[in-house]
Coordinates of C-alpha atoms in Angstrom, one line a residue:
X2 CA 61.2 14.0 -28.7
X3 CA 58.1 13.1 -27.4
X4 CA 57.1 10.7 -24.1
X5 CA 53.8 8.7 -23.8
X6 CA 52.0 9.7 -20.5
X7 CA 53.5 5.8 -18.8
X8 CA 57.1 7.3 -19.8
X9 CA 56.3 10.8 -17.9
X10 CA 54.7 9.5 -14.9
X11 CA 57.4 6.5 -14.5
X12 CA 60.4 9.1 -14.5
X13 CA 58.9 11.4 -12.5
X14 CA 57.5 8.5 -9.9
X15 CA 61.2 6.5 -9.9
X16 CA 62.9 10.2 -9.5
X17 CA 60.5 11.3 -6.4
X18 CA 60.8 8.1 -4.4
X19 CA 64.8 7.9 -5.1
X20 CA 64.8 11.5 -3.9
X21 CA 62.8 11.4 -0.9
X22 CA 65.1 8.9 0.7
X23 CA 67.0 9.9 3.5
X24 CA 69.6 7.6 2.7
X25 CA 70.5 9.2 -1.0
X26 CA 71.9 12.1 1.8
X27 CA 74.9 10.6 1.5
X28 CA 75.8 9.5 -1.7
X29 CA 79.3 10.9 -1.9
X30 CA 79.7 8.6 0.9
X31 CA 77.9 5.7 -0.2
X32 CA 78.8 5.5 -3.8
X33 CA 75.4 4.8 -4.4
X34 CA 75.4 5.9 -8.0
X35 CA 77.0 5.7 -10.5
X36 CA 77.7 5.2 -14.7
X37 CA 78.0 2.3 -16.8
X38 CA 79.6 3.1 -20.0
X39 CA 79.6 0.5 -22.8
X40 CA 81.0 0.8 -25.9
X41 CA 79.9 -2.4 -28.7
X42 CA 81.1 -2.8 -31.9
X43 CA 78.7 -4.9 -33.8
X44 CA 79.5 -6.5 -37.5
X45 CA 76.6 -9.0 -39.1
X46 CA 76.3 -10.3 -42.4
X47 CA 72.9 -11.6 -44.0
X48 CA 70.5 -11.9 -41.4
X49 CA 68.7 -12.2 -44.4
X50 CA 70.4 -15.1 -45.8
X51 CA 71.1 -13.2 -49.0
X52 CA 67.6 -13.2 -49.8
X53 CA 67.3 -9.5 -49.8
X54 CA 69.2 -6.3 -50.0
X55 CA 70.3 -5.0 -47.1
X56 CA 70.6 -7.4 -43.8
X57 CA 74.1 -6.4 -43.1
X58 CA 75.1 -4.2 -39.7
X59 CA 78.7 -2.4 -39.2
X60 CA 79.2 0.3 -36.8
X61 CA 80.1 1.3 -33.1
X62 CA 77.2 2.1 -30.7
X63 CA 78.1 4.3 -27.4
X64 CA 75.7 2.8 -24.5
X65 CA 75.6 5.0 -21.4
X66 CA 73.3 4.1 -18.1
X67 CA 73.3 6.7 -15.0
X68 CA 72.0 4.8 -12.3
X69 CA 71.3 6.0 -8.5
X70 CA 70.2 3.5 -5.8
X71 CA 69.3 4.0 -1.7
X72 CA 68.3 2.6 1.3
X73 CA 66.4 3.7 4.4
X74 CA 65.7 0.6 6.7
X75 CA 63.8 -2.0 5.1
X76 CA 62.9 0.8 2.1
X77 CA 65.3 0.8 -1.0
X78 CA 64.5 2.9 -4.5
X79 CA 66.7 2.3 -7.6
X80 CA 66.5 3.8 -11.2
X81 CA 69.1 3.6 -14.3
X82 CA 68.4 5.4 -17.3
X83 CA 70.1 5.6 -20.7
X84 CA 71.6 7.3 -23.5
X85 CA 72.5 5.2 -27.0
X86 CA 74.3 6.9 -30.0
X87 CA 75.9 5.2 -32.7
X88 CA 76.9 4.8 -36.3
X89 CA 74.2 2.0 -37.5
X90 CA 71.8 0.2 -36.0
X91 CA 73.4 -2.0 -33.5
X92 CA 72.5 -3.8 -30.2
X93 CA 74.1 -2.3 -27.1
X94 CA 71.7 -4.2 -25.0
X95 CA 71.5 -8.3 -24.7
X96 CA 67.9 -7.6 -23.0
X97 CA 66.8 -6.0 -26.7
X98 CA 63.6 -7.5 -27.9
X99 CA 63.5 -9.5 -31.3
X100 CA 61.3 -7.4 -32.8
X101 CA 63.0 -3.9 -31.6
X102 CA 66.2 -4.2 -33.8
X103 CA 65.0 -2.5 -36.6
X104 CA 63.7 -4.8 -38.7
X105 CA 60.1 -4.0 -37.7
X106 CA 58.3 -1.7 -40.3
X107 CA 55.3 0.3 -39.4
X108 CA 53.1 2.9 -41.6
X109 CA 53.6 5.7 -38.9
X110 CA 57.2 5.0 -37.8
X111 CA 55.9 4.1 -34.1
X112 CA 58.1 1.2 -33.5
X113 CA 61.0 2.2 -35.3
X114 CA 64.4 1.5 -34.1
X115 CA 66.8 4.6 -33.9
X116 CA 70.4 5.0 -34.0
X117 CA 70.3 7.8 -31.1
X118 CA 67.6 7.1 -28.4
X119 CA 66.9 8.0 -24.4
X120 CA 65.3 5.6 -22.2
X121 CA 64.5 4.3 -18.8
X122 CA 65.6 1.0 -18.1
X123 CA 64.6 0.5 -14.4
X124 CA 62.9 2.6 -11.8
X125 CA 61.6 0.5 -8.9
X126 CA 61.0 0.7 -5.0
X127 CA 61.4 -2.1 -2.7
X128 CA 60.3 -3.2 0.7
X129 CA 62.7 -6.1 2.8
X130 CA 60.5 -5.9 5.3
X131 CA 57.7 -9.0 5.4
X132 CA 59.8 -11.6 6.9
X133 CA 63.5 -11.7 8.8
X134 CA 65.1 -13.3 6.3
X135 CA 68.1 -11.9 4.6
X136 CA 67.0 -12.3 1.2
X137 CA 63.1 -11.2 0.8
X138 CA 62.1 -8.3 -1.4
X139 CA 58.9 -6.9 -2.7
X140 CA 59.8 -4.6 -5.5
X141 CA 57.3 -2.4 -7.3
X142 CA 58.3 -0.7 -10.5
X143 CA 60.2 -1.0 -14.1
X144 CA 62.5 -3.7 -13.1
X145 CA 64.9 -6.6 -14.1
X146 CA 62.9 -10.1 -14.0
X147 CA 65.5 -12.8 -14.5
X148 CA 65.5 -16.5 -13.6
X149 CA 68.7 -18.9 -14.2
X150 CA 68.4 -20.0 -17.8
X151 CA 66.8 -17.5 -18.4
X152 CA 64.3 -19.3 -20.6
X153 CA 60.9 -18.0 -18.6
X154 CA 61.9 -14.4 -17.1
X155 CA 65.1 -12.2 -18.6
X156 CA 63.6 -8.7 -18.9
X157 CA 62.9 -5.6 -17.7
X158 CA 59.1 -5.0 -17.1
X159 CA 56.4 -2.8 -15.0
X160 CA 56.4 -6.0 -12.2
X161 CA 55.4 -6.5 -8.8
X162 CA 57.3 -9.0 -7.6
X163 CA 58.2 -10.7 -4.3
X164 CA 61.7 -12.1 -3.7
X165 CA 62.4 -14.9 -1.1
X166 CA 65.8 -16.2 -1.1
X167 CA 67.9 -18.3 1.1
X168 CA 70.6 -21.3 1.7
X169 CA 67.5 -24.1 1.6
X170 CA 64.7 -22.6 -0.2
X171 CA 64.0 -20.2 -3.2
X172 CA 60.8 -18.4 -4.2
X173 CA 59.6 -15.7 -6.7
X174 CA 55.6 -14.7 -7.6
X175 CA 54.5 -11.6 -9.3
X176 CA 52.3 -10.0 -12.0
X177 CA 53.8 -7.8 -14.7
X178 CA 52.9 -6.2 -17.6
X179 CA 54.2 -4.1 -20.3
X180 CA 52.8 -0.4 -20.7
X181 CA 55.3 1.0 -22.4
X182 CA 58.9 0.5 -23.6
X183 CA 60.2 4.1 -21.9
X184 CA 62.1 4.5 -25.2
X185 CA 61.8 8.0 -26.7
X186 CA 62.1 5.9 -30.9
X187 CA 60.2 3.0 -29.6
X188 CA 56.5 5.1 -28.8
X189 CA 54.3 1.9 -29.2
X190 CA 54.4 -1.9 -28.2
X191 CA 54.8 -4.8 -29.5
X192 CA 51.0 -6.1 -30.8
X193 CA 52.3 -9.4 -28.5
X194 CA 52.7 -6.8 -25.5
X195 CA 49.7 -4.9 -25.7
X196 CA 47.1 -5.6 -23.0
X197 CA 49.1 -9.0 -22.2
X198 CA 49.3 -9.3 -18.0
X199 CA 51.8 -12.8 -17.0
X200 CA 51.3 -14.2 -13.6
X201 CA 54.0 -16.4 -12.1
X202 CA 55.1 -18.2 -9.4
X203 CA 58.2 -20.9 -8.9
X204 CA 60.1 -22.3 -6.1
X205 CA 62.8 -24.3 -5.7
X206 CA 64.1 -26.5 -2.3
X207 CA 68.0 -27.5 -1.7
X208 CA 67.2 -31.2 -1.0
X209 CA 70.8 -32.1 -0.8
X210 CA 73.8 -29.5 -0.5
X211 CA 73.9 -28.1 -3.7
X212 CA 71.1 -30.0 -5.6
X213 CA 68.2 -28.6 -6.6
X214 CA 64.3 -29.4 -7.7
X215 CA 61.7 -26.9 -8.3
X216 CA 58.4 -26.5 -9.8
X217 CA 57.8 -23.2 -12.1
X218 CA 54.3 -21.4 -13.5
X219 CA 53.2 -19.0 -15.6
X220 CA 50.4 -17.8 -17.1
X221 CA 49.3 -15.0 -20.1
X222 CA 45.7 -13.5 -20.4
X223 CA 45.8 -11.6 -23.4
X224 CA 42.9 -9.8 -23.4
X225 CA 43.7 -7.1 -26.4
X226 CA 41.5 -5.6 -28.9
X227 CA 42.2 -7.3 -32.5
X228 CA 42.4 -5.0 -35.0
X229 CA 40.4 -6.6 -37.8
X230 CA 41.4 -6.2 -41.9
X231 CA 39.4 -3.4 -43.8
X232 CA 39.0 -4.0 -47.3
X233 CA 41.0 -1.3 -49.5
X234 CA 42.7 0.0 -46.5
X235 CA 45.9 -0.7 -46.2
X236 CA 47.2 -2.9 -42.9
X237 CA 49.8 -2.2 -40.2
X238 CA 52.4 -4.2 -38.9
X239 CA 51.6 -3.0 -35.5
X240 CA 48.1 -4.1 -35.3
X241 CA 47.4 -6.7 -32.7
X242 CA 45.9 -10.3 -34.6
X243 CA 46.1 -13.0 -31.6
X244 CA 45.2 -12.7 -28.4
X245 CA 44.2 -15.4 -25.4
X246 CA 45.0 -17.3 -22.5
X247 CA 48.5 -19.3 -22.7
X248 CA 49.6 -21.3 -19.3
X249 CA 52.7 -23.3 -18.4
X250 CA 54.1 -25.5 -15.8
X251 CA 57.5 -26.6 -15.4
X252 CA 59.8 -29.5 -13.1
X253 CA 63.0 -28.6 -12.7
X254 CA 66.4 -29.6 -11.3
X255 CA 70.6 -28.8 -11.3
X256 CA 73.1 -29.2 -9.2
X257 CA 73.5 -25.2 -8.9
X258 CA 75.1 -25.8 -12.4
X259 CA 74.3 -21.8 -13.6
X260 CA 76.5 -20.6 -10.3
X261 CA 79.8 -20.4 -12.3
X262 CA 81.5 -20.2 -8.7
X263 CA 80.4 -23.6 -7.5
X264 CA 83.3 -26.1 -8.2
X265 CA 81.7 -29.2 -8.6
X266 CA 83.3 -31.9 -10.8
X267 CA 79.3 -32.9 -12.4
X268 CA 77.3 -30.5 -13.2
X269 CA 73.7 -31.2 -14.8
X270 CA 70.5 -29.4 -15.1
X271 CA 66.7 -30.4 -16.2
X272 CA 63.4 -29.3 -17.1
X273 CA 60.4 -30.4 -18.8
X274 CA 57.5 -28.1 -19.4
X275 CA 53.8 -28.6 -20.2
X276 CA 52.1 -26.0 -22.1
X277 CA 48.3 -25.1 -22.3
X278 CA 45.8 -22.4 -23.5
X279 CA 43.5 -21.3 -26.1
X280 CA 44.5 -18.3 -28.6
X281 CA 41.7 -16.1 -31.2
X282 CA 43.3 -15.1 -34.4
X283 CA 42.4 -12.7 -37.1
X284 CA 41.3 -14.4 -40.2
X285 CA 43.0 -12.5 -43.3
X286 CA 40.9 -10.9 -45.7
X287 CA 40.2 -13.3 -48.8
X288 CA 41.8 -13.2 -52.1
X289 CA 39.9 -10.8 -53.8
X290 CA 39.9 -8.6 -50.8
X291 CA 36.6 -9.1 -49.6
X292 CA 36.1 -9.6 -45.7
X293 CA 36.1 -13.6 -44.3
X294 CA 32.9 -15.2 -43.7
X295 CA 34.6 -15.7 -39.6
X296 CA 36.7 -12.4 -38.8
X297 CA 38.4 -14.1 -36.3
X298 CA 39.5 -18.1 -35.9
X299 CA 40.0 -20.2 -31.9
X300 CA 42.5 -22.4 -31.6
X301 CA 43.7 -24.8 -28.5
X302 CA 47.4 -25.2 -27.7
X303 CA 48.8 -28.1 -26.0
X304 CA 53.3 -28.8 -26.1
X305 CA 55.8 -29.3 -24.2
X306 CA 59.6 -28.7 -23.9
X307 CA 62.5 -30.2 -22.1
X308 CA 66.4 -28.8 -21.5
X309 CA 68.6 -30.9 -20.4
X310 CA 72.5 -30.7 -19.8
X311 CA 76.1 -31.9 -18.1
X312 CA 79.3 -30.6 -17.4
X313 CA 82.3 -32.3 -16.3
X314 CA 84.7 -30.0 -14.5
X315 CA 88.3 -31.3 -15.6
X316 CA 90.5 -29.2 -13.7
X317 CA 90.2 -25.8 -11.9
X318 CA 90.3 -24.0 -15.5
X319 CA 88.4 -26.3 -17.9
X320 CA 85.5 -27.8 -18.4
X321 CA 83.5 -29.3 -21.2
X322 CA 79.4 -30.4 -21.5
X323 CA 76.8 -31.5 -23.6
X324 CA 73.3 -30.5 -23.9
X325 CA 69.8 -31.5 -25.6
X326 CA 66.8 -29.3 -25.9
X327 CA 63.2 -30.3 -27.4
X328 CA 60.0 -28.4 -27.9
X329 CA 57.0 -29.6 -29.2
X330 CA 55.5 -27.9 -32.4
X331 CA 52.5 -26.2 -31.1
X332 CA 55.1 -25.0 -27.7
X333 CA 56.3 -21.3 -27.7
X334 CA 57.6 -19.5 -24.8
X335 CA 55.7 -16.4 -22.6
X336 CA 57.5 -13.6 -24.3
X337 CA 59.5 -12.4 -21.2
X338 CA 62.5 -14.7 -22.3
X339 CA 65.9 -14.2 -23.6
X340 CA 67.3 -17.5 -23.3
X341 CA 70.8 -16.6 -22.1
X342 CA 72.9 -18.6 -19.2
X343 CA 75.5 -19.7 -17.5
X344 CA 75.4 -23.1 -18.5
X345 CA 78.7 -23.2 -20.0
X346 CA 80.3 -22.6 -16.3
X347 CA 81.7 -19.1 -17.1
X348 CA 80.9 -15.6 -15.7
X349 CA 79.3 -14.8 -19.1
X350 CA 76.1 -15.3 -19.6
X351 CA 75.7 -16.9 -23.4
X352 CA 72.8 -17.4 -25.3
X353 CA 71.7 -21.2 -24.9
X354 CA 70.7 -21.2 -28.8
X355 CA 73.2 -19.6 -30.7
X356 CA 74.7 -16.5 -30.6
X357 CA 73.8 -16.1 -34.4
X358 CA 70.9 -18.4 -35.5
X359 CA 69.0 -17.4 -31.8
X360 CA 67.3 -20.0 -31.8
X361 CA 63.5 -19.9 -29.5
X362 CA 62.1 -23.3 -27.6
X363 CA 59.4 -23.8 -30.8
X364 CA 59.3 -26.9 -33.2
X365 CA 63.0 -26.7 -32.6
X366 CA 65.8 -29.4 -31.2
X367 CA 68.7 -28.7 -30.4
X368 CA 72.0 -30.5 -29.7
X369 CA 74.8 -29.0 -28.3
X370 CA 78.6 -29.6 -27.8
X371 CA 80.7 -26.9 -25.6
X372 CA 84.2 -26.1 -24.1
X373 CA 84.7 -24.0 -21.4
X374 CA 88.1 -21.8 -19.7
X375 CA 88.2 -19.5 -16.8
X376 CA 91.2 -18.3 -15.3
X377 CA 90.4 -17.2 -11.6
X378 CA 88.5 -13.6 -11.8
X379 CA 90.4 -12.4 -14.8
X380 CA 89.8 -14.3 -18.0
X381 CA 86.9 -16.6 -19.6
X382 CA 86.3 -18.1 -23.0
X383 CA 83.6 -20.5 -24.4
X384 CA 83.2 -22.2 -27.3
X385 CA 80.3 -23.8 -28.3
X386 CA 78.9 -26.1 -31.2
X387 CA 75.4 -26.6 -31.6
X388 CA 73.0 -28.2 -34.3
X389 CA 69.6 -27.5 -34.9
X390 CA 66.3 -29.5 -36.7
X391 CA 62.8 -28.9 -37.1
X392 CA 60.3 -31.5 -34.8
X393 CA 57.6 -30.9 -37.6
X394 CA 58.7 -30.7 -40.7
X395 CA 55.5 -29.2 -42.0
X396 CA 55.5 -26.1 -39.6
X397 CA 57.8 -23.0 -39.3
X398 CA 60.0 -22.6 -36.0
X399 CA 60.9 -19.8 -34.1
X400 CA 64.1 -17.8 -34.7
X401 CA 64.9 -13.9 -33.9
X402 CA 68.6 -14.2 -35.4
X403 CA 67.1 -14.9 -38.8
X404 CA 65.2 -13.0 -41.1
X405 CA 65.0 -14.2 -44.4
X406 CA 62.2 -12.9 -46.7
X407 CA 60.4 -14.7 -49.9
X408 CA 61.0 -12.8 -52.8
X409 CA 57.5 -13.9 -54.5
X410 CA 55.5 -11.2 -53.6
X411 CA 51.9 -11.6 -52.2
X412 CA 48.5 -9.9 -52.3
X413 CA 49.2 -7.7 -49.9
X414 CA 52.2 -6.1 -52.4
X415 CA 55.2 -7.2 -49.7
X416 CA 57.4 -9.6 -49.0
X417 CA 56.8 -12.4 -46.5
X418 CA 58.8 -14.8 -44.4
X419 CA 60.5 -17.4 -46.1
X420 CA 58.9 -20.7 -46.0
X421 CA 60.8 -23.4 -45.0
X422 CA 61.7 -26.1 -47.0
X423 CA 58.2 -28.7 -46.8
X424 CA 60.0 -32.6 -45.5
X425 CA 63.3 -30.6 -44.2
X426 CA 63.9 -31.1 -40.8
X427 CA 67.8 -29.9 -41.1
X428 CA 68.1 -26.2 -39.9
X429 CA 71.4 -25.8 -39.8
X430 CA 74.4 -25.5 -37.6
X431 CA 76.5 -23.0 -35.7
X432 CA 79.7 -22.4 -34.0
X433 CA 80.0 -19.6 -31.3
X434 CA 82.9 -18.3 -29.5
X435 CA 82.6 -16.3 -26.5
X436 CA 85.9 -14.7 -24.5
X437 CA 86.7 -12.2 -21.7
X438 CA 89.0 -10.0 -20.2
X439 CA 87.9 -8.8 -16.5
X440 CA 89.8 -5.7 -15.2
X441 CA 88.5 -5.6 -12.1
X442 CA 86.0 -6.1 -9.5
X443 CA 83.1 -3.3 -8.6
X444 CA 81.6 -2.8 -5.1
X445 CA 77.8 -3.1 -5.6
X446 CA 75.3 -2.8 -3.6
X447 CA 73.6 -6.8 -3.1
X448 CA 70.2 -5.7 -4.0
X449 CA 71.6 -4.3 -7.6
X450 CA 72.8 -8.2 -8.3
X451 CA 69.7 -8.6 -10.8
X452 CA 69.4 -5.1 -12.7
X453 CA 73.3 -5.4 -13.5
X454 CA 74.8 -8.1 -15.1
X455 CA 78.4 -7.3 -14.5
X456 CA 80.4 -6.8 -11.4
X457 CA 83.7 -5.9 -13.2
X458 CA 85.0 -3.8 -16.2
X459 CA 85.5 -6.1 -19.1
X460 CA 86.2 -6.3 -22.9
X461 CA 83.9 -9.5 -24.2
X462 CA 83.5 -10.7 -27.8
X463 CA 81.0 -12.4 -28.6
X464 CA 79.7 -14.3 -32.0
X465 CA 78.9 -16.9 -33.9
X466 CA 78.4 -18.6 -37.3
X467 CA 75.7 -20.2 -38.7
X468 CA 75.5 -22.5 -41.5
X469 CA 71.5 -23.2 -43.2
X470 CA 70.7 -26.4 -43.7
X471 CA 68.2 -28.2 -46.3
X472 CA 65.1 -26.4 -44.6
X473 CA 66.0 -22.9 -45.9
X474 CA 65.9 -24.3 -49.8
X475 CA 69.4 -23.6 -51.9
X476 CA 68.9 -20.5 -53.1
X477 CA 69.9 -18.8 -49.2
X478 CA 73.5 -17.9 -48.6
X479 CA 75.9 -20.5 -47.2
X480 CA 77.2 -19.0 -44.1
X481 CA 75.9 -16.2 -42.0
X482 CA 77.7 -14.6 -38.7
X483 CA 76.9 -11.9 -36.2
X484 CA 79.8 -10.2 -33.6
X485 CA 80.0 -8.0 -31.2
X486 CA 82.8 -6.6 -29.5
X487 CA 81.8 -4.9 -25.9
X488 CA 84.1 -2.5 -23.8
X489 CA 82.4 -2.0 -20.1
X490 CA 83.4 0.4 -17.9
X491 CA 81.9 1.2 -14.4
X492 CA 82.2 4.5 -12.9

């Protein structure tokens, strides 16, 4: 197996700094290190809708991640790698990009998911040193981005990013970019990825004890080379056809409502986003294969999006909420997403648009019903009913749980993406059932609280069920569901 010069020079950089700290002396002592072991079981049925063969995963994926961490003053290094092998294609990781599940097709095989893979998930060094405060941290490296609903950051990325966290005020601002995806199956990026840097910024202020406002930004400059059409030769699913300058500003506000340890009888949370930017895209050859008179087309972007939920606590255990979600047509999110939350009041994070359909904030609305259950630090369940529609009925939407093809086959001798229904707004609904068993707490170290998601050793299932409506056209199947079964274990 092969590594890109960013995979070489990324271990060997994470490994020297870990090891040059005087603090990693001691691990036995420490406990500094250590191995998450993760076993999923993973059963889906037509992602496809029926509209192809194929579409259906069964198997058992074995998900190990070594990870060693230090500290030496205001210094601190961390790096986790890891080791999948399993029976099908499945996905062991919740952070897996939409296009990395093995649905991607290439000419070379480049960005081809594997059943048995090695990887680097983080490798970063950090520096608490810039101000007094408790919770400040400039971290350079591979490393976890993640903000509460996890609708702007939820990723791990090449990042430097500054940290400032304390009772009254919040703060984040960094630059990141993706070189690589340290995978030893997945050797190239993501056109979306290549040569595309995000710059962002947010704060928020604790105006009243334990409510919230904030302003969020982010920008893209995608500055990529396009890789234009040739006549007779024969086009790659990897080549990069958009590129441009994408920036977004947000308002926010909650009453803390993602801390499933705050034990307030209302709950709510609220954002509205503006969207802005410009975007050159590669025109397609014409019909008869001959090159466009323009090789490449500009386009301006302007959309919006709001989130907006409650929760009513009913008793210690339960609690039950409501929640609306709009974006504009023309709206799409930065890419670093993965739109999973608390925002059902439970340890376990779930993803706010369907655990099957996977829904993105894109000419999509969504309305959503859910019922929640924790008992103290050893159980948790959700269950969750949400309904989706189109804004514009005469454009697609975004979805990463869905991939069904049209059979008609066009010039280019392959199948494309289904077109939704023209005048259909109804996209369907899902139900989505979420439960855990905690075995006990870990002892981690505070400044691990972002690269791992889980303090404890659990068995979670997760899944849901999604039901097409009118938009997908009444040849698609009727039902759809995807499942996993995870077993953590922290050594």
């Amino acid at each position: 197996m092969k590594l890109n010069p960013f995979v070489k020079a990324g271990i060997g950089l994470s490994f020297a700094l870990l090891w040059s700290c005087p603090t990693l002396a001691a691990l036995t002592e420490t406990k500094n290190y250590g191995l998450d072991v993760k076993v999923t079981g993973q059963s889906e049925d037509d992602r496809d809708l029926g509209t192809a063969s194929g579409g259906d995963v069964s198997g058992v994926g074995l998900d190990l991640r070594p990870w060693v961490y230090g500290e030496s003053g205001a210094w601190s290094a961390y790096a986790m790698g890891q080791a999948v092998t399993s029976t099908d294609i499945i996905e062991t990781d919740t952070l897996q990009q939409s296009d990395s599940d093995g649905t991607q097709t290439t000419d070379n095989g480049d960005r081809k998911t594997k059943k048995n893979y090695l990887a680097m998930r983080e490798f970063w060094v950090g520096y608490s040193g810039l101000t007094p405060y408790p919770g400040e941290q400039l971290k350079l490296g591979r490393q976890r981005l993640r903000n509460d609903d996890g609708q702007w950051r939820d990723t791990n990325i090449e990042a430097l990013n500054w940290t400032f966290d304390t009772t009254l005020l919040r703060a984040n601002v960094g630059i990141a970019e993706r070189f690589s995806e340290y995978r030893t199956d997945l050797k190239e990026l993501a056109p979306k990825d290549k040569d595309r840097l995000h710059v962002y910024a947010d704060t928020a202020y604790q105006w009243t004890p334990g409510n919230w406002v904030g302003i969020r930004g982010h920008h893209t400059h995608d500055d990529g080379k396009l890789d234009y059409p040739e006549p007779g030769v024969a086009g790659d699913s990897l080549d990069k056809k958009q590129n441009g300058d994408i920036s977004w500003l947000g308002l926010t506000a909650d009453s803390d409502a993602y801390n499933y340890r705050n034990t307030n009888t209302v709950n709510y949370w609220g954002s509205v986003t503006g969207m802005s930017g410009d975007t050159d895209t590669v025109n397609q050859l014409n019909a008869d294969g001959s090159r466009p008179t323009e090789a490449k087309r500009g386009e301006d972007l302007n959309g919006w999006a709001t989130d907006v939920g409650v929760r009513l606590r009913l008793d210690p255990q339960w609690q039950v909420g409501a929640a609306y979600a709009r974006a504009s047509a023309d709206y799409e999110q930065n890419g670093l997403e993965s739109n999973r939350s608390n925002y059902t009041g439970t340890r376990s994070r779930v993803h706010r648009f369907g655990e099957a359909f996977r829904g993105e904030m894109n000419n999509m609305q969504t309305a959503t019903l859910f019922g929640s259950w924790m008992l103290n630090d050893e159980y948790d369940a959700s269950v969750i009913y949400h309904k989706f529609w189109r804004v514009d009925s005469s454009k697609p939407v975004g979805s990463n749980g869905i991939n069904a093809v049209d059979n008609d086959i066009d010039g280019s001798g392959a199948s494309t993406s289904l077109p939704l229904k023209e005048g259909s707004n109804d996209l369907g609904q899902e139900m989505d059932l979420v439960v855990t068993k905690y075995f006990k707490q870990g002892l981690l170290p505070a400044a691990l609280s972002q690269s791992i998601d889980e303090p404890s050793a659990l068995v979670r299932l997760r899944g849901g069920v999604f039901k097409p409506g009118d938009a997908y056209g009444k040849e698609v199947d009727s039902y759809m569901h995807r499942a996993f079964v995870d077993v953590i274990w922290r050594f």
